[in-house]
Coordinates of C-alpha atoms and ligand atoms in Angstrom, one line a residue:
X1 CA -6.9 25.7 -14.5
X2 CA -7.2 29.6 -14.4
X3 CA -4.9 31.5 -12.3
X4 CA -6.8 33.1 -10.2
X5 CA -5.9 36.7 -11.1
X6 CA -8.5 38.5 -8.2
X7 CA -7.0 36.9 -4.9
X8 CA -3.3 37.3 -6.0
X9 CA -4.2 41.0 -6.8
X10 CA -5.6 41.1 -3.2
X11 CA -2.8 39.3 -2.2
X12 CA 0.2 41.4 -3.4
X13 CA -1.4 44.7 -5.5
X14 CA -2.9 44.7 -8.8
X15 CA 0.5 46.4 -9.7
X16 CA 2.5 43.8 -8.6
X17 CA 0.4 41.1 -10.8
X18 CA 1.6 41.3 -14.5
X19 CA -0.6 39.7 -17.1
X20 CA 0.8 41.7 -20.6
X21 CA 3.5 39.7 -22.6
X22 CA 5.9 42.6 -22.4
X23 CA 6.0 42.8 -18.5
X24 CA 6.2 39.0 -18.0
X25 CA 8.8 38.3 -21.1
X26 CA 12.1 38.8 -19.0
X27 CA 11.0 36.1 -16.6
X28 CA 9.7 33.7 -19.1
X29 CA 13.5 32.3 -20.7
X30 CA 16.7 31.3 -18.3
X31 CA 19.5 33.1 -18.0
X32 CA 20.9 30.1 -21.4
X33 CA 18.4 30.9 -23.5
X34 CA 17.3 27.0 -23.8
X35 CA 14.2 27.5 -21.5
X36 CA 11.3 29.6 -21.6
X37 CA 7.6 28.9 -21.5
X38 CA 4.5 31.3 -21.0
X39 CA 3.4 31.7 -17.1
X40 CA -0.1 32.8 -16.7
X41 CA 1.2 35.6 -15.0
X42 CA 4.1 36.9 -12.6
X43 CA 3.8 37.8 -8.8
X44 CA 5.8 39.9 -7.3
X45 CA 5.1 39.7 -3.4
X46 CA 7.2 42.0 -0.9
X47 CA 6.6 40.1 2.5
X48 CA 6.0 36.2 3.7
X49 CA 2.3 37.2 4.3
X50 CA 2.1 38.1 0.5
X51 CA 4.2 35.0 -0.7
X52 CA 1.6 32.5 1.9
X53 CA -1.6 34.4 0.7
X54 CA 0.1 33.9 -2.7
X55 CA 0.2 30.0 -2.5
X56 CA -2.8 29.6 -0.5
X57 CA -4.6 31.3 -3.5
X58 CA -3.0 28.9 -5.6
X59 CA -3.6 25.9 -3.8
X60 CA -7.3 27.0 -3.5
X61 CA -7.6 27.4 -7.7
X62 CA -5.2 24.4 -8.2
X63 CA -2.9 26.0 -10.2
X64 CA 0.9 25.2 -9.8
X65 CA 3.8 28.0 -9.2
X66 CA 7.3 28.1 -9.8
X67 CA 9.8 30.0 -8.0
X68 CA 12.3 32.4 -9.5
X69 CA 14.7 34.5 -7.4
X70 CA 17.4 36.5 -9.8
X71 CA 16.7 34.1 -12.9
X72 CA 20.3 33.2 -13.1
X73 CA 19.6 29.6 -13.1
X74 CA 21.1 27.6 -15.8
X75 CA 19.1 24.2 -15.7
X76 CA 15.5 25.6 -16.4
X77 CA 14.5 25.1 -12.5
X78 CA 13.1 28.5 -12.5
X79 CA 11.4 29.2 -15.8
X80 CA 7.9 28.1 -16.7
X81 CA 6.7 24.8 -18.5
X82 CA 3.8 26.9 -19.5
X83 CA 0.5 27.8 -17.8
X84 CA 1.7 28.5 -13.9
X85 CA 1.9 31.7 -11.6
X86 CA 5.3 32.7 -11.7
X87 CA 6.6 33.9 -8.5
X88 CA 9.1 35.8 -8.3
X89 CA 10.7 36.9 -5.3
X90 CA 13.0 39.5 -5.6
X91 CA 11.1 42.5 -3.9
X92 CA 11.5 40.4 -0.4
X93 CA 15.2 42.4 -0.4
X94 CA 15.4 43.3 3.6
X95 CA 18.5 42.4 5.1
X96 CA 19.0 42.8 9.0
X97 CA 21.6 44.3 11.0
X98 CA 24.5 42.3 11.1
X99 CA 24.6 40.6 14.3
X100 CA 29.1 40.9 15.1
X101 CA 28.6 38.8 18.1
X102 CA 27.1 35.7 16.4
X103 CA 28.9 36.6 13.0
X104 CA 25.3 36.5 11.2
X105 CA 22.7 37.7 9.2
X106 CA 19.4 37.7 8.4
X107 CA 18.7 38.5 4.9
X108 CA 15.4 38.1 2.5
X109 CA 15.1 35.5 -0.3
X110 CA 15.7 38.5 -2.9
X111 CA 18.4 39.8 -1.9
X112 CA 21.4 39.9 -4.3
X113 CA 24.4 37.9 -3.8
X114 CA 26.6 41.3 -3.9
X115 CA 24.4 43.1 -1.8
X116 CA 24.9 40.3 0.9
X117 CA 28.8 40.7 0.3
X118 CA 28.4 44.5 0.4
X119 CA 26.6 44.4 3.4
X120 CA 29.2 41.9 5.3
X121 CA 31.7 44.2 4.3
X122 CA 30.8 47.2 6.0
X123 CA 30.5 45.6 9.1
X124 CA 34.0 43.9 8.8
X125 CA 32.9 40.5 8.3
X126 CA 32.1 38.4 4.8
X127 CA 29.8 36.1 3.1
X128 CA 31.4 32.9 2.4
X129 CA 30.2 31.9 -1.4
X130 CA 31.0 34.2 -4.7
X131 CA 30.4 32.8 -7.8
X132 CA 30.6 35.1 -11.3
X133 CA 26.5 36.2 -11.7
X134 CA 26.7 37.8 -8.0
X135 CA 24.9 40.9 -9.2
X136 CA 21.6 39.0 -10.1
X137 CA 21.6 35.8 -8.3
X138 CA 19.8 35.8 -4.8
X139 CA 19.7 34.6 -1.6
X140 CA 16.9 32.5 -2.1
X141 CA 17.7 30.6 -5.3
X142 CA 21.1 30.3 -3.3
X143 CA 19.2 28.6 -0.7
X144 CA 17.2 26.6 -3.3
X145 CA 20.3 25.1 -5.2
X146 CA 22.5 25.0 -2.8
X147 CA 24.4 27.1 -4.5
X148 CA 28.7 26.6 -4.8
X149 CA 31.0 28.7 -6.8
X150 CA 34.5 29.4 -6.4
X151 CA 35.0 29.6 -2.6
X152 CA 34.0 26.3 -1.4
X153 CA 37.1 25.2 -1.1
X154 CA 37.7 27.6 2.1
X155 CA 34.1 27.7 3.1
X156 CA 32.3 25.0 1.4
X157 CA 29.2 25.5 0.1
X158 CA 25.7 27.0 0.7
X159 CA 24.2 24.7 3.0
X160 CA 27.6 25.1 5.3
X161 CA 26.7 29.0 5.7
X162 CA 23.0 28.5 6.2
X163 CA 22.2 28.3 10.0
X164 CA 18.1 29.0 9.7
X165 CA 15.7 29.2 7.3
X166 CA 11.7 30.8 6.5
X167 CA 9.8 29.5 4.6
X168 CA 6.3 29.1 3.4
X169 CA 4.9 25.3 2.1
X170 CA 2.5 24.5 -0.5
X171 CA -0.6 24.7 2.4
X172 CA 0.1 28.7 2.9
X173 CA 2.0 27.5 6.8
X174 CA 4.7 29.2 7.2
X175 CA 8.4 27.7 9.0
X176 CA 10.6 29.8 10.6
X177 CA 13.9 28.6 12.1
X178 CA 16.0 32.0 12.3
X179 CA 17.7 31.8 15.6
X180 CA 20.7 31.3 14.1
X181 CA 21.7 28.4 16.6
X182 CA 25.0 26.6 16.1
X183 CA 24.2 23.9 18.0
X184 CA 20.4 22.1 17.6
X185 CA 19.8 18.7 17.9
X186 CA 15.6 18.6 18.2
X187 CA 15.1 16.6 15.3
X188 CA 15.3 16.4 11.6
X189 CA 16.7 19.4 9.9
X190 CA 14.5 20.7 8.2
X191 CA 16.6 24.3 6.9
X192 CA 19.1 21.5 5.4
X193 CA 16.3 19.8 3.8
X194 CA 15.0 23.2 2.2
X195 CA 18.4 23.7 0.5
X196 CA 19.1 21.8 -2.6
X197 CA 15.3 21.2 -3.0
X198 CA 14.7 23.7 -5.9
X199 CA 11.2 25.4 -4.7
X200 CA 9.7 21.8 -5.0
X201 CA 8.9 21.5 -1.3
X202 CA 8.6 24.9 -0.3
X203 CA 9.4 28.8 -0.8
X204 CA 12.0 30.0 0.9
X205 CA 11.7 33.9 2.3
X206 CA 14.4 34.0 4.7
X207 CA 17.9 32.8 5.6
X208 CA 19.8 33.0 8.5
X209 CA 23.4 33.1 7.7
X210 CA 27.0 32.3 8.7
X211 CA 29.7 35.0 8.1
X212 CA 33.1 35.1 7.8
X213 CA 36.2 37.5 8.7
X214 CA 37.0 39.8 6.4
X215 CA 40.4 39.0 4.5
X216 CA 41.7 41.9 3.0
X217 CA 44.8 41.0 1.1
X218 CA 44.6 38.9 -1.9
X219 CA 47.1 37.4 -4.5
X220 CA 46.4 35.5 -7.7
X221 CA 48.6 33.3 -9.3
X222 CA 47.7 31.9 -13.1
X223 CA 50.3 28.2 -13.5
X224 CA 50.3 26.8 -16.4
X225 CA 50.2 22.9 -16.6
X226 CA 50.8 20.2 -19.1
X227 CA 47.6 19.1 -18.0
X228 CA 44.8 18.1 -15.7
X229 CA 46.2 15.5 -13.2
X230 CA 49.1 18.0 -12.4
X231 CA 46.5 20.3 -11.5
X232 CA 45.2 17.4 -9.5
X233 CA 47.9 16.2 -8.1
X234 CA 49.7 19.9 -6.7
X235 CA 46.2 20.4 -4.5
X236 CA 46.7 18.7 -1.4
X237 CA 50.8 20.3 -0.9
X238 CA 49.1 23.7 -1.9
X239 CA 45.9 23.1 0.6
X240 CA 48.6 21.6 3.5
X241 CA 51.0 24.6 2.7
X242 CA 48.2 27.7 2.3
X243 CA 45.7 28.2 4.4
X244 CA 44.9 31.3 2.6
X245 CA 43.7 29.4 -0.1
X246 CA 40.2 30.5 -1.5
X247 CA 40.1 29.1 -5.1
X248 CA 41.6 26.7 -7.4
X249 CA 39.9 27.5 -10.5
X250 CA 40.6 24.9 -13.8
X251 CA 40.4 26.5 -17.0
X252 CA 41.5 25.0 -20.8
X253 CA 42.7 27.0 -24.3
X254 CA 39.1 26.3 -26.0
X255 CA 37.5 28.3 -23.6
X256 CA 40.5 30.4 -22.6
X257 CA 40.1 31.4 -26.9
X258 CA 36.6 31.9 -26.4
X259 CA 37.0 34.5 -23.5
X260 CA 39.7 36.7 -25.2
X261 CA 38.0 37.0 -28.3
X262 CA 34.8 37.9 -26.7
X263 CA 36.0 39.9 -24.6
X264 CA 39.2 41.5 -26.5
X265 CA 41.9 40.2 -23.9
X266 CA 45.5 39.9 -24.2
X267 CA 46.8 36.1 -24.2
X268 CA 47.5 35.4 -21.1
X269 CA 51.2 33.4 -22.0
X270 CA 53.2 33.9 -25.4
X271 CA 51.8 30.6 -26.8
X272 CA 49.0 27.9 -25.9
X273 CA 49.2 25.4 -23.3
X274 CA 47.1 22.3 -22.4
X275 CA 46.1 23.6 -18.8
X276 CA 45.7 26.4 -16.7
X277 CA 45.1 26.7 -12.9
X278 CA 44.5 30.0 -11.5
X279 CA 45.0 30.2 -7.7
X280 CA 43.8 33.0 -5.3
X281 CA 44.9 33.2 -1.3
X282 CA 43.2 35.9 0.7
X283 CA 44.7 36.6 4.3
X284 CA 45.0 39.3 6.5
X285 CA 48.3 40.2 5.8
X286 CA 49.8 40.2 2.0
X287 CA 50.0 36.4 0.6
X288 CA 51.9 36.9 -2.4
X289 CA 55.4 35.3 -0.6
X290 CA 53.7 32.4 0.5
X291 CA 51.8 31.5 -2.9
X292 CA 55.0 32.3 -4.9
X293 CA 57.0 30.0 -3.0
X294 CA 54.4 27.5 -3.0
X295 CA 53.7 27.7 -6.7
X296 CA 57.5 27.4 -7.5
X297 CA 57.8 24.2 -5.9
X298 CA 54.9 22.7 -8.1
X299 CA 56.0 19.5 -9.7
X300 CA 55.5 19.9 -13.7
X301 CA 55.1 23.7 -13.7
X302 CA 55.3 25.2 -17.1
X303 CA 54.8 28.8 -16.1
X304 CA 52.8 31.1 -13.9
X305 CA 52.3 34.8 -13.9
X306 CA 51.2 36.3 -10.1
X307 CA 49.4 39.6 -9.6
X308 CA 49.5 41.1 -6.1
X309 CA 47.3 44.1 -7.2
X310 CA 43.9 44.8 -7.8
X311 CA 44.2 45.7 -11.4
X312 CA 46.1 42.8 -12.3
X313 CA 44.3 40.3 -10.5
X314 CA 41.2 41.3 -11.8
X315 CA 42.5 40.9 -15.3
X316 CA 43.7 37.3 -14.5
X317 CA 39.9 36.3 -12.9
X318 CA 38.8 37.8 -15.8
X319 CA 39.7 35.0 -18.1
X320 CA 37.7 32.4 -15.7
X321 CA 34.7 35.0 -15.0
X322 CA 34.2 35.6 -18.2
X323 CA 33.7 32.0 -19.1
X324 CA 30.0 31.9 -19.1
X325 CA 29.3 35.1 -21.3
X326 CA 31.3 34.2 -23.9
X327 CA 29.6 30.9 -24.3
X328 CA 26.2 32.3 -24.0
X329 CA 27.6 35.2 -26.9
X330 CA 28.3 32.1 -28.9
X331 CA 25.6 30.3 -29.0
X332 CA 22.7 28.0 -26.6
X333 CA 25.3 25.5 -25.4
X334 CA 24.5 22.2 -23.4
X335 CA 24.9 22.9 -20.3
X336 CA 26.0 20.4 -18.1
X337 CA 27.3 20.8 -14.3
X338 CA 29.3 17.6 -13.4
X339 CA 31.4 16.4 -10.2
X340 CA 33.6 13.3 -10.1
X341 CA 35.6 12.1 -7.0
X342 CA 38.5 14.8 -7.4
X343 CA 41.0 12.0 -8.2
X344 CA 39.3 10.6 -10.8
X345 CA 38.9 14.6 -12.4
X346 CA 41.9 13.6 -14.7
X347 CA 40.0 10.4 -16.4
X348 CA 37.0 13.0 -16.8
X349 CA 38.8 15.1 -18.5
X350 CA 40.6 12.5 -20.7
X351 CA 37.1 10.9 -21.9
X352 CA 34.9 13.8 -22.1
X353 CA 35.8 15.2 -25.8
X354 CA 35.7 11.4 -27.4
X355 CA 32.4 10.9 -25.6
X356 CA 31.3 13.8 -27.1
X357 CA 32.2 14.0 -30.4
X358 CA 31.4 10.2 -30.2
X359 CA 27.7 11.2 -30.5
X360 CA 28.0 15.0 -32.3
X361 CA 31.3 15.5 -33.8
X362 CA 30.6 18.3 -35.0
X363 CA 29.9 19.7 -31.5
X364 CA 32.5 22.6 -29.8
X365 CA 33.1 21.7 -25.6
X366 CA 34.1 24.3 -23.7
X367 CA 35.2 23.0 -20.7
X368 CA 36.1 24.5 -16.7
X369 CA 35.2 24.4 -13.6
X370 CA 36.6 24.2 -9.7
X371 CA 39.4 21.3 -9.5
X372 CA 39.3 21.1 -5.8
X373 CA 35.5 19.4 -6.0
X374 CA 36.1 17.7 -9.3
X375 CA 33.6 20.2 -10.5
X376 CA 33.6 20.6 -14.3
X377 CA 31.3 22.8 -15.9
X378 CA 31.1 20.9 -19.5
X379 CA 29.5 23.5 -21.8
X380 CA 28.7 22.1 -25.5
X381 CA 28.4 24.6 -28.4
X382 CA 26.8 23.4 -31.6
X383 CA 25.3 20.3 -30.8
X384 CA 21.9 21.2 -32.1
X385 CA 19.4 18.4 -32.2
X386 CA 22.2 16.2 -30.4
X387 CA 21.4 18.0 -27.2
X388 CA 19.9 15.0 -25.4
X389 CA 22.2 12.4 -26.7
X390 CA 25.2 14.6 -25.8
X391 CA 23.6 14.9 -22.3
X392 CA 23.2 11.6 -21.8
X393 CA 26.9 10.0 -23.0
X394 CA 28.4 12.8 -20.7
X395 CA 26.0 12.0 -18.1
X396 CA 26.5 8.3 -18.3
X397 CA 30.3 8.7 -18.3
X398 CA 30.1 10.7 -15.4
X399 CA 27.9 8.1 -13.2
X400 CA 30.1 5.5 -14.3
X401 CA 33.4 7.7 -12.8
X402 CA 30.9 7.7 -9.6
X403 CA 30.1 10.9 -10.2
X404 CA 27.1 13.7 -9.3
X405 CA 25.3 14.7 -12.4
X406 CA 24.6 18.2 -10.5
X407 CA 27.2 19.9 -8.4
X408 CA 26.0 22.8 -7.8
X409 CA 23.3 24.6 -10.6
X410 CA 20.7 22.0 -9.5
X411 CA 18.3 19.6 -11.3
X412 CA 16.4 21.7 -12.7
X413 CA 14.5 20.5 -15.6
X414 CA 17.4 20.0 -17.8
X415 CA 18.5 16.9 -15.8
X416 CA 15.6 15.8 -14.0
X417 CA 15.3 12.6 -16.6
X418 CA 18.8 11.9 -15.7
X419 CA 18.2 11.9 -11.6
X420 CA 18.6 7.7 -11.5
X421 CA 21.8 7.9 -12.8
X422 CA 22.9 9.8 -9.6
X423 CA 20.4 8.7 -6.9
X424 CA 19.1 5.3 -6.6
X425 CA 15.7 3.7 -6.4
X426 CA 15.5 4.1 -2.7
X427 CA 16.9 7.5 -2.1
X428 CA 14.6 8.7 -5.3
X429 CA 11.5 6.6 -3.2
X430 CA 12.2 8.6 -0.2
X431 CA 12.6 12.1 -2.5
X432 CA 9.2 11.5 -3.3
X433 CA 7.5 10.4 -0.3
X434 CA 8.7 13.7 1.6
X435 CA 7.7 15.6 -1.7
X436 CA 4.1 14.3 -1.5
X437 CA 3.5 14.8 2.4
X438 CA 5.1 18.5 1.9
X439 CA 3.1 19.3 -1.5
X440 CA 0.6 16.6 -2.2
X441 CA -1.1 18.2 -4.7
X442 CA 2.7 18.6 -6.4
X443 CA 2.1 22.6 -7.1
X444 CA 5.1 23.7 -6.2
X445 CA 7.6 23.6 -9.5
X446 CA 6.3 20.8 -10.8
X447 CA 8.8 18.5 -13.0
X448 CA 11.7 20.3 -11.7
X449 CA 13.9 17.7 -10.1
X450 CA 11.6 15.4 -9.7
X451 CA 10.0 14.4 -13.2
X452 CA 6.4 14.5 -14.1
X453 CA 6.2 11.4 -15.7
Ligands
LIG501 C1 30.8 29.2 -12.8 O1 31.5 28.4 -12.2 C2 29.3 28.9 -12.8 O2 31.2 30.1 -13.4 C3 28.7 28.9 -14.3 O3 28.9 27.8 -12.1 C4 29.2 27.7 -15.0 O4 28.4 28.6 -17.1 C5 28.7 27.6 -16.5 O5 28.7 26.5 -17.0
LIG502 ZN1 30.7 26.9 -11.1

């Protein structure tokens, strides 16, 4: 198979096709470091024409393509196996006016999460996701993952704020549903279908999107906890008693450690504790009151520390935020993105190291994540060629606890192996069947998600 190099010139520019190893090198690893492979060469289209001339000239050569929006993935779903067109789609930046009537917007695959926010803003309204990488990540691998973060406890996650969808299949036809309509019952849904499916069944150009008000008084509380099922347990009186509640972020000393020292921090407390919960309410009018009073009722609480300014409540956020760079300064962790029921989160947490160390004991876990969706993010430093073994006893624990083996970075090909454990026979069946009527030839991210063989 030969990319074919003349009608994707045509197609997007010759400048806007790179071929040399030092133009095409920053799209080639993830954002981890653990995947990379050699595309034949990157595309960078600026329309849905481009993007559909781009895959019918695929299609026509047989060559596959994967799909890479801000390249902050962290499961390998949008770096190359080696040998496809990489397309990358973050020139297709145009967002609309926003619509105030409908509380919407329109905005192009490439567009960064910030820029969404930014955008929102300055028309009084909001975007209801944030997560940490919001300067790179984009709208459409948003779309793609199904993206979480932090705020999906208020506003769940990306699939609640997506209300239409473009995109272009493997056959060059392009969808459109960007009405916006809050209220559509003609059929399967299609724009749901799109999101979560990790460019295997189509490219996604477009979204039509829910907004939300714009909150502009925050608080942040850090609690300290003698451990995870108090954290657990103090969620549904704080959820009951706050509706300004926005995050509920879990966070341990390992990785608390990791954070100040890679980032020269103060200590957040005089000494160490086993758990720490950092709370944030956003509201209209100043929430501080209500969280204090709520977090001073909490059942175990070992201490807490509230900021009510900016300054201060950056620093706090700072030693969750920060979580990701300091692992990725360390070393090439094992990354792994798990959700249990939330009230089984506790028994998670109180396996996970001896599983670990059970198969690398040498290995460092630097565990965190969002409590409210049982949502761990279980990063493993160190365990070198235990990578796949340490995968699977976390994995395995996690499907035993019921759990999802992705929450919310996608399958990617880092746990595309690992899919039965989380989906069944029949569900994976069906997976398949509406992958092969959408993308028979299977050129659209091949063995992400689904595996090759
Ligand atoms: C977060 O919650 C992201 O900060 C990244 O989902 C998690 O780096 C990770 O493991
Ligand atoms: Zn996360």
């Amino acid at each position: 198979m030969t990319a074919p190099l003349e009608a994707l010139r045509a197609a997007v520019g010759a400048e806007h096709v790179l071929v040399d190893a030092d133009l095409t090198a920053s799209y080639e690893t993830d954002w981890t470091g653990r995947f990379s492979g050699r595309a034949a060469c990157v595309v960078r289209p600026s329309e849905t024409a481009q993007v559909s001339a781009v895959l019918t000239a695929c299609r026509e050569a047989g060559v596959p393509v994967v799909v890479q929006g801000g390249n902050t993935g962290l499961v390998g779903g949008a770096t190359p196996a080696g040998g496809e067109v990489l397309l990358s789609l973050t020139r297709l930046a145009s967002l609309g006016p926003v619509d105030v009537a409908a509380g919407q917007v329109t905005a192009g695959a490439g567009v960064t999460l910030a820029a969404l926010q930014q955008h929102a803003r300055s028309a009084g309204l909001d975007f209801g996701v944030d997560f940490a990488a919001r300067d790179s990540a984009t709208v459409g691998g948003l779309v793609a993952t199904n993206a979480g973060g932090i705020r999906v406890l208020r506003y769940g996650s990306m699939r609640a704020q997506l209300l239409g969808a473009e995109a272009v299949l493997a056959d060059g036809s392009v969808l459109s549903r960007m009405a916006g309509l809050q209220k559509d019952g003609t059929g399967y849904d299609l724009v749901s279908l799109l999101c979560g499916s990790e460019g295997t069944l189509g490219v996604v150009t477009a979204a039509r999107l829910r907004l939300v008000p714009r909150l502009g008084a925050r608080c942040v509380a850090l609690l300290v906890l003698p451990g995870v099922s108090a954290a657990v347990a103090l969620l549904p009186g704080l959820r009951a008693r706050l509706p300004s509640l926005s995050a509920a972020e879990l966070m341990f000393p390992a990785g608390v450690e990791l954070v100040r020292d890679y980032a020269g921090l103060a200590a957040p407390f005089a000494e160490q504790h086993p758990a720490y919960l950092l709370l944030e309410c956003i509201d209209r009018t100043d929430p501080t009151d209500a969280l204090v009073e709520a977090v001073s009722e909490v059942a175990g609480l070992v201490d807490a520390t509230v900021a009510s300014d900016s300054a201060g409540q950056r620093a706090l956020w700072a030693y969750r935020e920060q979580h990701t760079e300091a692992i990725g300064a360390a070393g090439v962790p094992v990354k792994l993105d798990v959700s249990v029921p939330t009230g089984r989160l506790p028994e998670l947490c109180d396996r996970l190291n001896g599983v670990i160390s059970g198969v690398a004991p040498a290995a460092l876990p630097i565990v965190f994540g969002h409590v409210n969706e049982g949502n761990l993010h279980v990063n493993v430093l160190g365990a070198g060629d235990l990578a796949e073994a340490v995968t699977e006893a976390v994995l395995e624990l996690v499907a035993e606890l019921s759990g999802s083996i992705s929450s919310e970075h996608g399958v990617g090909r880092a746990k595309a192996a690992w899919l039965p454990l989380s989906r069944s026979a029949a569900e994976i069946a069906a997976m398949r069947a509406i992958k092969g009527a959408l993308d028979p030839a299977g050129l659209l991210n091949p063995g992400v998600l689904l595996a090759t063989s």
